[in-house]
mmCIF file of C-alpha atoms in Angstrom:
data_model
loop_
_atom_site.group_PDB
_atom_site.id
_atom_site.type_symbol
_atom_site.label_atom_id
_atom_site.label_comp_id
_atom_site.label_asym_id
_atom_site.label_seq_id
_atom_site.Cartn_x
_atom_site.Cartn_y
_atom_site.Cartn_z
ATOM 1 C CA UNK A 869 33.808 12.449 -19.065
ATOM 2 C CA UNK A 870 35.444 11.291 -15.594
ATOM 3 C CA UNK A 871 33.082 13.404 -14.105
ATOM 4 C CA UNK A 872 30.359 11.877 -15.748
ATOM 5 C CA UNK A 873 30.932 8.389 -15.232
ATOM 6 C CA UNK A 874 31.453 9.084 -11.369
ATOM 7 C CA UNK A 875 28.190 10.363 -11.255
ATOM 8 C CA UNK A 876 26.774 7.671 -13.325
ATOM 9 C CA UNK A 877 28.122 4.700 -11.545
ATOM 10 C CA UNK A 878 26.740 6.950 -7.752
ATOM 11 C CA UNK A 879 23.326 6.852 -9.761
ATOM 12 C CA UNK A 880 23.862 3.127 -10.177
ATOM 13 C CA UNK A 881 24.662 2.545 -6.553
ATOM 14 C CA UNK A 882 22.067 4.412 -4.785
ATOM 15 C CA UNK A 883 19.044 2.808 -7.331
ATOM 16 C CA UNK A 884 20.694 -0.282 -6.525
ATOM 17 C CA UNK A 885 20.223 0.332 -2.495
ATOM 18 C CA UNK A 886 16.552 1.939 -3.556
ATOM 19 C CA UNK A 887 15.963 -1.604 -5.231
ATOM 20 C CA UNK A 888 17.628 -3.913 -2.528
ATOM 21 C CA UNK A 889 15.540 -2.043 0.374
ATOM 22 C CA UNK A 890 11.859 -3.169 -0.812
ATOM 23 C CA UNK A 891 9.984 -0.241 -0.494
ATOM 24 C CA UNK A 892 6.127 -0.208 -0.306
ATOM 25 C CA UNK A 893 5.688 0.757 -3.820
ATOM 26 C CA UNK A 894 8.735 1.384 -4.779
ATOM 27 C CA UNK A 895 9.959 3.595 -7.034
ATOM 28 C CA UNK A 896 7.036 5.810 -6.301
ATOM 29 C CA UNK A 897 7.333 5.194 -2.091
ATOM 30 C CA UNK A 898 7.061 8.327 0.125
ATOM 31 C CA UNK A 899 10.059 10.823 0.412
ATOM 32 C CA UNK A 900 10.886 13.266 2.830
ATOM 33 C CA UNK A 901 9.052 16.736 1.903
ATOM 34 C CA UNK A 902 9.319 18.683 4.921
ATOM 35 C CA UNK A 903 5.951 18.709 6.228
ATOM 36 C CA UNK A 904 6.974 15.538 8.435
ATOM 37 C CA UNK A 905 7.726 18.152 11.580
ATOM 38 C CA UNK A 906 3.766 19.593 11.523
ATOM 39 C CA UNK A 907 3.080 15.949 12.426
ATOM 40 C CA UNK A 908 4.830 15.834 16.217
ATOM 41 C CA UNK A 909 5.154 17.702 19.034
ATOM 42 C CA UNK A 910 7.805 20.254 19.253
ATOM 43 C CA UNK A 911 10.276 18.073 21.096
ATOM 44 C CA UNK A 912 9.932 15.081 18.729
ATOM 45 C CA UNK A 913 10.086 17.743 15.568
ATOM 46 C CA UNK A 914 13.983 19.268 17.307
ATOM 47 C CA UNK A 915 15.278 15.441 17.441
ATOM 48 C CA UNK A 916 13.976 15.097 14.144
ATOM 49 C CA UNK A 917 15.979 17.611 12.515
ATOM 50 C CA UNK A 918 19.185 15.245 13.485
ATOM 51 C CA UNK A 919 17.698 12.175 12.297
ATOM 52 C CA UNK A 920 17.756 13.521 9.110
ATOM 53 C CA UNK A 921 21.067 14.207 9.280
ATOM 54 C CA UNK A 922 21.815 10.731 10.086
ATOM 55 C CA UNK A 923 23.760 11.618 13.241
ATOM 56 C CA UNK A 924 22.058 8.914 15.092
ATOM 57 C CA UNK A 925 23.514 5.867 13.094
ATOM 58 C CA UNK A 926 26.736 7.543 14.415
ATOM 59 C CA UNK A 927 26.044 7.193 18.135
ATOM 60 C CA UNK A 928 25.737 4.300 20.975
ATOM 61 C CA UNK A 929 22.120 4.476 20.373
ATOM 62 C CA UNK A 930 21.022 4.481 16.456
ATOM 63 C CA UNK A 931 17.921 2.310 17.366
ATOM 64 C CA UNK A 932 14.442 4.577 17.001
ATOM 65 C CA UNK A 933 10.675 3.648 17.537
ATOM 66 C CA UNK A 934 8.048 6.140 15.843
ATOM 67 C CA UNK A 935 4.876 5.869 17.090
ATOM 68 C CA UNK A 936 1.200 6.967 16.140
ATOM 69 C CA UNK A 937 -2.592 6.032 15.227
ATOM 70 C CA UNK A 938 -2.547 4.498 11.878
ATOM 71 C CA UNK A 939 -2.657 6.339 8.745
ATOM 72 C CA UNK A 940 -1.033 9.834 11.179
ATOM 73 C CA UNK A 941 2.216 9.688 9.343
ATOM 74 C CA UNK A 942 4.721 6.829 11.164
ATOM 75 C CA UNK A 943 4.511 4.657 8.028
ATOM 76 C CA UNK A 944 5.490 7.414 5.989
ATOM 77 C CA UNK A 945 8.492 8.426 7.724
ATOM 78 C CA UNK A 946 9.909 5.165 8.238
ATOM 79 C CA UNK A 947 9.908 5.366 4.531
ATOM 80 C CA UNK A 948 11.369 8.918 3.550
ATOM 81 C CA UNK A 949 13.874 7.941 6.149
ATOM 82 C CA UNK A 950 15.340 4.734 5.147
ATOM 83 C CA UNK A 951 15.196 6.316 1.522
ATOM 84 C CA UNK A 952 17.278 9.136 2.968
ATOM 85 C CA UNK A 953 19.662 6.689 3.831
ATOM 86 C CA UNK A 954 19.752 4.779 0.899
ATOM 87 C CA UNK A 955 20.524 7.985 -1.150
ATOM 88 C CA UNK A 956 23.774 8.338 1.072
ATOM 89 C CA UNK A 957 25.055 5.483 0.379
ATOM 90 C CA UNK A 958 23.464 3.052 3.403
ATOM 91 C CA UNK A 959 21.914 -0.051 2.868
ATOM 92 C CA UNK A 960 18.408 -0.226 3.974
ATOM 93 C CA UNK A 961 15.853 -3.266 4.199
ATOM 94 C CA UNK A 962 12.268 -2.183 5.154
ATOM 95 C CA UNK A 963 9.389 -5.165 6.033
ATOM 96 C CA UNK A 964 6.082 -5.044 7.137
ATOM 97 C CA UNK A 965 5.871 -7.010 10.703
ATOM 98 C CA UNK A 966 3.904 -10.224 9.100
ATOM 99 C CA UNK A 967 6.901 -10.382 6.177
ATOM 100 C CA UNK A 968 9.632 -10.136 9.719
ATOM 101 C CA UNK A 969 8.061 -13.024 11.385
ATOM 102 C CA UNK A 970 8.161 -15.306 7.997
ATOM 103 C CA UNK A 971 11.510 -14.546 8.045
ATOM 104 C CA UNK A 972 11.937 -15.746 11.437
ATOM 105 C CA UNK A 973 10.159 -18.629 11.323
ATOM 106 C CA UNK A 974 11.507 -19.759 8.250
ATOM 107 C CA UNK A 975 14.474 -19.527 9.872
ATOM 108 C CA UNK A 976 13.944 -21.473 12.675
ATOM 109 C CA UNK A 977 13.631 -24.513 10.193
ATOM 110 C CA UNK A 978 15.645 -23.793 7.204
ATOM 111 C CA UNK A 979 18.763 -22.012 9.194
ATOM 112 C CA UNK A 980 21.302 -22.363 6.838
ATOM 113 C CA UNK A 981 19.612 -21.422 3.874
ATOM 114 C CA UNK A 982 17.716 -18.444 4.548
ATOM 115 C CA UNK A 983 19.655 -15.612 3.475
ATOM 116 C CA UNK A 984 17.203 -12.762 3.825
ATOM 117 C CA UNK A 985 17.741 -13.434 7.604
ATOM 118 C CA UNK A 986 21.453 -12.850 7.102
ATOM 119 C CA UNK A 987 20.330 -9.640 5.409
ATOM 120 C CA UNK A 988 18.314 -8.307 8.231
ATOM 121 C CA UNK A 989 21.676 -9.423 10.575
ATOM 122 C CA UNK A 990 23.956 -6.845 8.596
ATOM 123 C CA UNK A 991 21.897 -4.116 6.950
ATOM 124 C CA UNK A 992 22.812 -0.349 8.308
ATOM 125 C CA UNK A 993 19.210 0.156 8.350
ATOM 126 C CA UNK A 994 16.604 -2.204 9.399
ATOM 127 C CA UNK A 995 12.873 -0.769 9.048
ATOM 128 C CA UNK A 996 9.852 -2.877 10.623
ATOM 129 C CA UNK A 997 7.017 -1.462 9.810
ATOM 130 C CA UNK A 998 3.470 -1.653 12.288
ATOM 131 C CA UNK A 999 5.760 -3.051 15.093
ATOM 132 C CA UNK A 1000 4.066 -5.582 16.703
ATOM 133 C CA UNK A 1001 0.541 -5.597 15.031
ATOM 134 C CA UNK A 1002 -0.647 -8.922 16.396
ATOM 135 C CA UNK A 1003 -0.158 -10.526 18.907
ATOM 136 C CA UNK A 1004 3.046 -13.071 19.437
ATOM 137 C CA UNK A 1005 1.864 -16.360 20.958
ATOM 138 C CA UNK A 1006 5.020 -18.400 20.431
ATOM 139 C CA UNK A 1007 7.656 -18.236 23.047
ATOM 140 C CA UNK A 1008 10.686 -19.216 21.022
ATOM 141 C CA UNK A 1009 9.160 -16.492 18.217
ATOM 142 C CA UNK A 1010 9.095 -13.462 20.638
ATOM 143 C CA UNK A 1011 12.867 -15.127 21.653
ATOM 144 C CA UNK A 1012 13.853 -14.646 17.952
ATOM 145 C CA UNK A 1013 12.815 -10.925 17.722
ATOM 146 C CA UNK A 1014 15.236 -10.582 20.881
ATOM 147 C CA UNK A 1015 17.818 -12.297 19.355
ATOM 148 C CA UNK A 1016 17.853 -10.537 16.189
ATOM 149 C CA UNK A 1017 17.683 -6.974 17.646
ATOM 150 C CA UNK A 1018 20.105 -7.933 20.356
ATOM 151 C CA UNK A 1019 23.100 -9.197 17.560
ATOM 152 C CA UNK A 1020 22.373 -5.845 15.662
ATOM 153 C CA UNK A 1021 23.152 -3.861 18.750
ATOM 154 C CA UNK A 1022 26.041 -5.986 19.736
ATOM 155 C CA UNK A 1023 27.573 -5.077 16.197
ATOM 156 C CA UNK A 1024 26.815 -1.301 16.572
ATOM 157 C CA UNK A 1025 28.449 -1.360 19.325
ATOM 158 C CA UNK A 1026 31.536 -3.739 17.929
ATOM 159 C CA UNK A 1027 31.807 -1.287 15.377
ATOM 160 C CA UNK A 1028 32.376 1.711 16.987
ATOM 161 C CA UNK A 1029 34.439 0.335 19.708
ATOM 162 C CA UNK A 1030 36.819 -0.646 16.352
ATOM 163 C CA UNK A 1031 36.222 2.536 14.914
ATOM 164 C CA UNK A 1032 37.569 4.564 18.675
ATOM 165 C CA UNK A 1033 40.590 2.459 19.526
ATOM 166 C CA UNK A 1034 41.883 2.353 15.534
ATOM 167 C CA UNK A 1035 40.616 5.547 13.377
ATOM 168 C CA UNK A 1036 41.604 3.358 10.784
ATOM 169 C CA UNK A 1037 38.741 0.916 10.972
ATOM 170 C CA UNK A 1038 35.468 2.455 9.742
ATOM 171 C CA UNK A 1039 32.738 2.376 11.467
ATOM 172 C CA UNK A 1040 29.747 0.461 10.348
ATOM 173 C CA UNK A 1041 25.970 1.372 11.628
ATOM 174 C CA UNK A 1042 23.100 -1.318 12.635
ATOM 175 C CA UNK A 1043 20.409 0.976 13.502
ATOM 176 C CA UNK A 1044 16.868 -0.643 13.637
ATOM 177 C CA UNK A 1045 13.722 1.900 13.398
ATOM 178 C CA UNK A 1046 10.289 0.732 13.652
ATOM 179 C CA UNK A 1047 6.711 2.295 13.458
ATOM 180 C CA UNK A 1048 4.042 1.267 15.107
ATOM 181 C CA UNK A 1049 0.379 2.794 16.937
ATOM 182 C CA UNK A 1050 1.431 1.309 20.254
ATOM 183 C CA UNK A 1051 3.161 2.977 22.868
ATOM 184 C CA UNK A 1052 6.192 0.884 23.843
ATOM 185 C CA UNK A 1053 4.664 0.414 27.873
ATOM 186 C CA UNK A 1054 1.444 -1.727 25.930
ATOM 187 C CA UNK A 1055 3.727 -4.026 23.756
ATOM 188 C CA UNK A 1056 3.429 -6.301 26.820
ATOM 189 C CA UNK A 1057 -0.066 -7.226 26.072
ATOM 190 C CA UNK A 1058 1.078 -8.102 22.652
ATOM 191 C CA UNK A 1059 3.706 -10.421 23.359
ATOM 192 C CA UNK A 1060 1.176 -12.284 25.549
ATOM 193 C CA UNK A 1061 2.862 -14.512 27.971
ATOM 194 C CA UNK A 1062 6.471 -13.390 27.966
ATOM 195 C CA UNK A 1063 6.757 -10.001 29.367
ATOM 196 C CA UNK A 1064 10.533 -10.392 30.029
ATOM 197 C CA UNK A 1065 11.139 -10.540 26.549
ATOM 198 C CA UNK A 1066 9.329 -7.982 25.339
ATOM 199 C CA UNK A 1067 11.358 -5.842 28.154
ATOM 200 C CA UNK A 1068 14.283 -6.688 26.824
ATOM 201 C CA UNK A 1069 13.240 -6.036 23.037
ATOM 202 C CA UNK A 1070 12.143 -2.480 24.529
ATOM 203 C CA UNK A 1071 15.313 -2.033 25.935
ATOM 204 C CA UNK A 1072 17.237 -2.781 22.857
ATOM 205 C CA UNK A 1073 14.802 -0.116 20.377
ATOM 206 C CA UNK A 1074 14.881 2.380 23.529
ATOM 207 C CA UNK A 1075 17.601 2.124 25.611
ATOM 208 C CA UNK A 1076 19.532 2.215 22.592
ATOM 209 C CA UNK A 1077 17.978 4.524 20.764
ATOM 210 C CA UNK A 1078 14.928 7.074 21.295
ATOM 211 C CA UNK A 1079 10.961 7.400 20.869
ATOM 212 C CA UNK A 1080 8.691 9.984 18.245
ATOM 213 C CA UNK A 1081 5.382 10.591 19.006
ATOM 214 C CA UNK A 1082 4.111 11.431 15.598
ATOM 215 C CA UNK A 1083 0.718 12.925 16.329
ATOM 216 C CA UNK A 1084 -0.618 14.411 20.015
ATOM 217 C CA UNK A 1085 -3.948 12.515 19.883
ATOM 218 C CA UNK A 1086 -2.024 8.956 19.248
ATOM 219 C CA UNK A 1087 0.335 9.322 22.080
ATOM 220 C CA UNK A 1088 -2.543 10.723 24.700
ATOM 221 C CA UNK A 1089 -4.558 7.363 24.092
ATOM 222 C CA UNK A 1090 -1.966 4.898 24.332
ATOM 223 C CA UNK A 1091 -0.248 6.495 27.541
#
């Protein structure tokens, strides 16, 4: 009976963290089937094998940008990965990039009261989907994304500093993935105006973290 009722109150937990991470049409969103790897080159398939082991929310650099024409496969494993994560025990929240920005924005005027932005501060797993698919006109928006990413890292990085000099203190990931069907090098012409920003939001998902190039033909015409 103890048995059962640990099991029970897991199964409660992780559709709780399926719930919480608003899938794209959840409960029937993509999961992982294996057939993921036939979708990158070899070198992107090896680093894959460790994502799904999770062992990058337990480095410096959890941060990972998958990349690909539309409809190639990005979408769907920014998916089967944050419900990976969910289903051991990580809390995941996955947005489309329009749904992001209304968050920003509506912080911007409501600050105190918009929670969901509070979310996206201390999830383990942030997922922005079609990362950036328009372009970002607004100065203090593209400042926002920055700021956002940048506090994220800054607690990863908290965290396991914690975590080194006192076992005792458990280590807590921030690891933000996104998809998207531009190579990182164009996101300058869609952040038009502010290319220092949009260097510094590409060091943050980069620098700490890595790039997937999910099919050959999407990463030889965005290069």
């Amino acid at each position: 009976l103890l048995k059962d009722a640990g099991k029970d109150k897991e199964g409660d937990t992780i559709n709780k963290l399926l719930s919480e991470a608003m899938f794209p049409a959840y409960p029937d969103h993509y999961t992982l089937n294996g057939e993921e790897k036939s979708w990158m080159k070899k070198e992107s398939a090896v680093f894959y094998e460790s994502l799904l082991r999770m062992e990058n929310l337990y480095t410096t650099k959890p941060n990972l940008i998958l990349y690909g024409q539309p409809g190639k496969g990005s979408e769907k494993i920014l998916t089967g990965l944050g419900d990976l994560y969910c289903r051991e025990g990580r809390s995941v929240r996955y947005l489309g990039f329009p749904n992001f920005l209304e968050v920003l924005q509506t912080r911007s005027r409501l600050p105190k009261s918009n929670t969901v932005y509070e979310k996206l501060l201390t999830v383990d797993c942030l997922l922005i989907e079609d990362f950036p698919d328009r372009n970002i006109y607004d100065q203090k928006l593209a400042s926002e994304i920055y700021t956002l990413l940048k506090a994220r890292s800054e607690s990863h990085i908290k965290s396991f500093a914690a975590n080194k000099a006192d076992g005792s203190k458990k280590a807590k990931p921030f690891a933000t993935i996104v998809s998207t069907c531009y190579n990182p090098s164009k996101w300058t012409e869609r952040f038009e105006g502010d290319p220092m920003t949009v260097l510094r939001i590409i060091n943050i998902l980069f620098g700490m973290g890595a790039a997937i190039s999910v099919d050959d033909s999407a990463y030889k015409e965005v290069e």
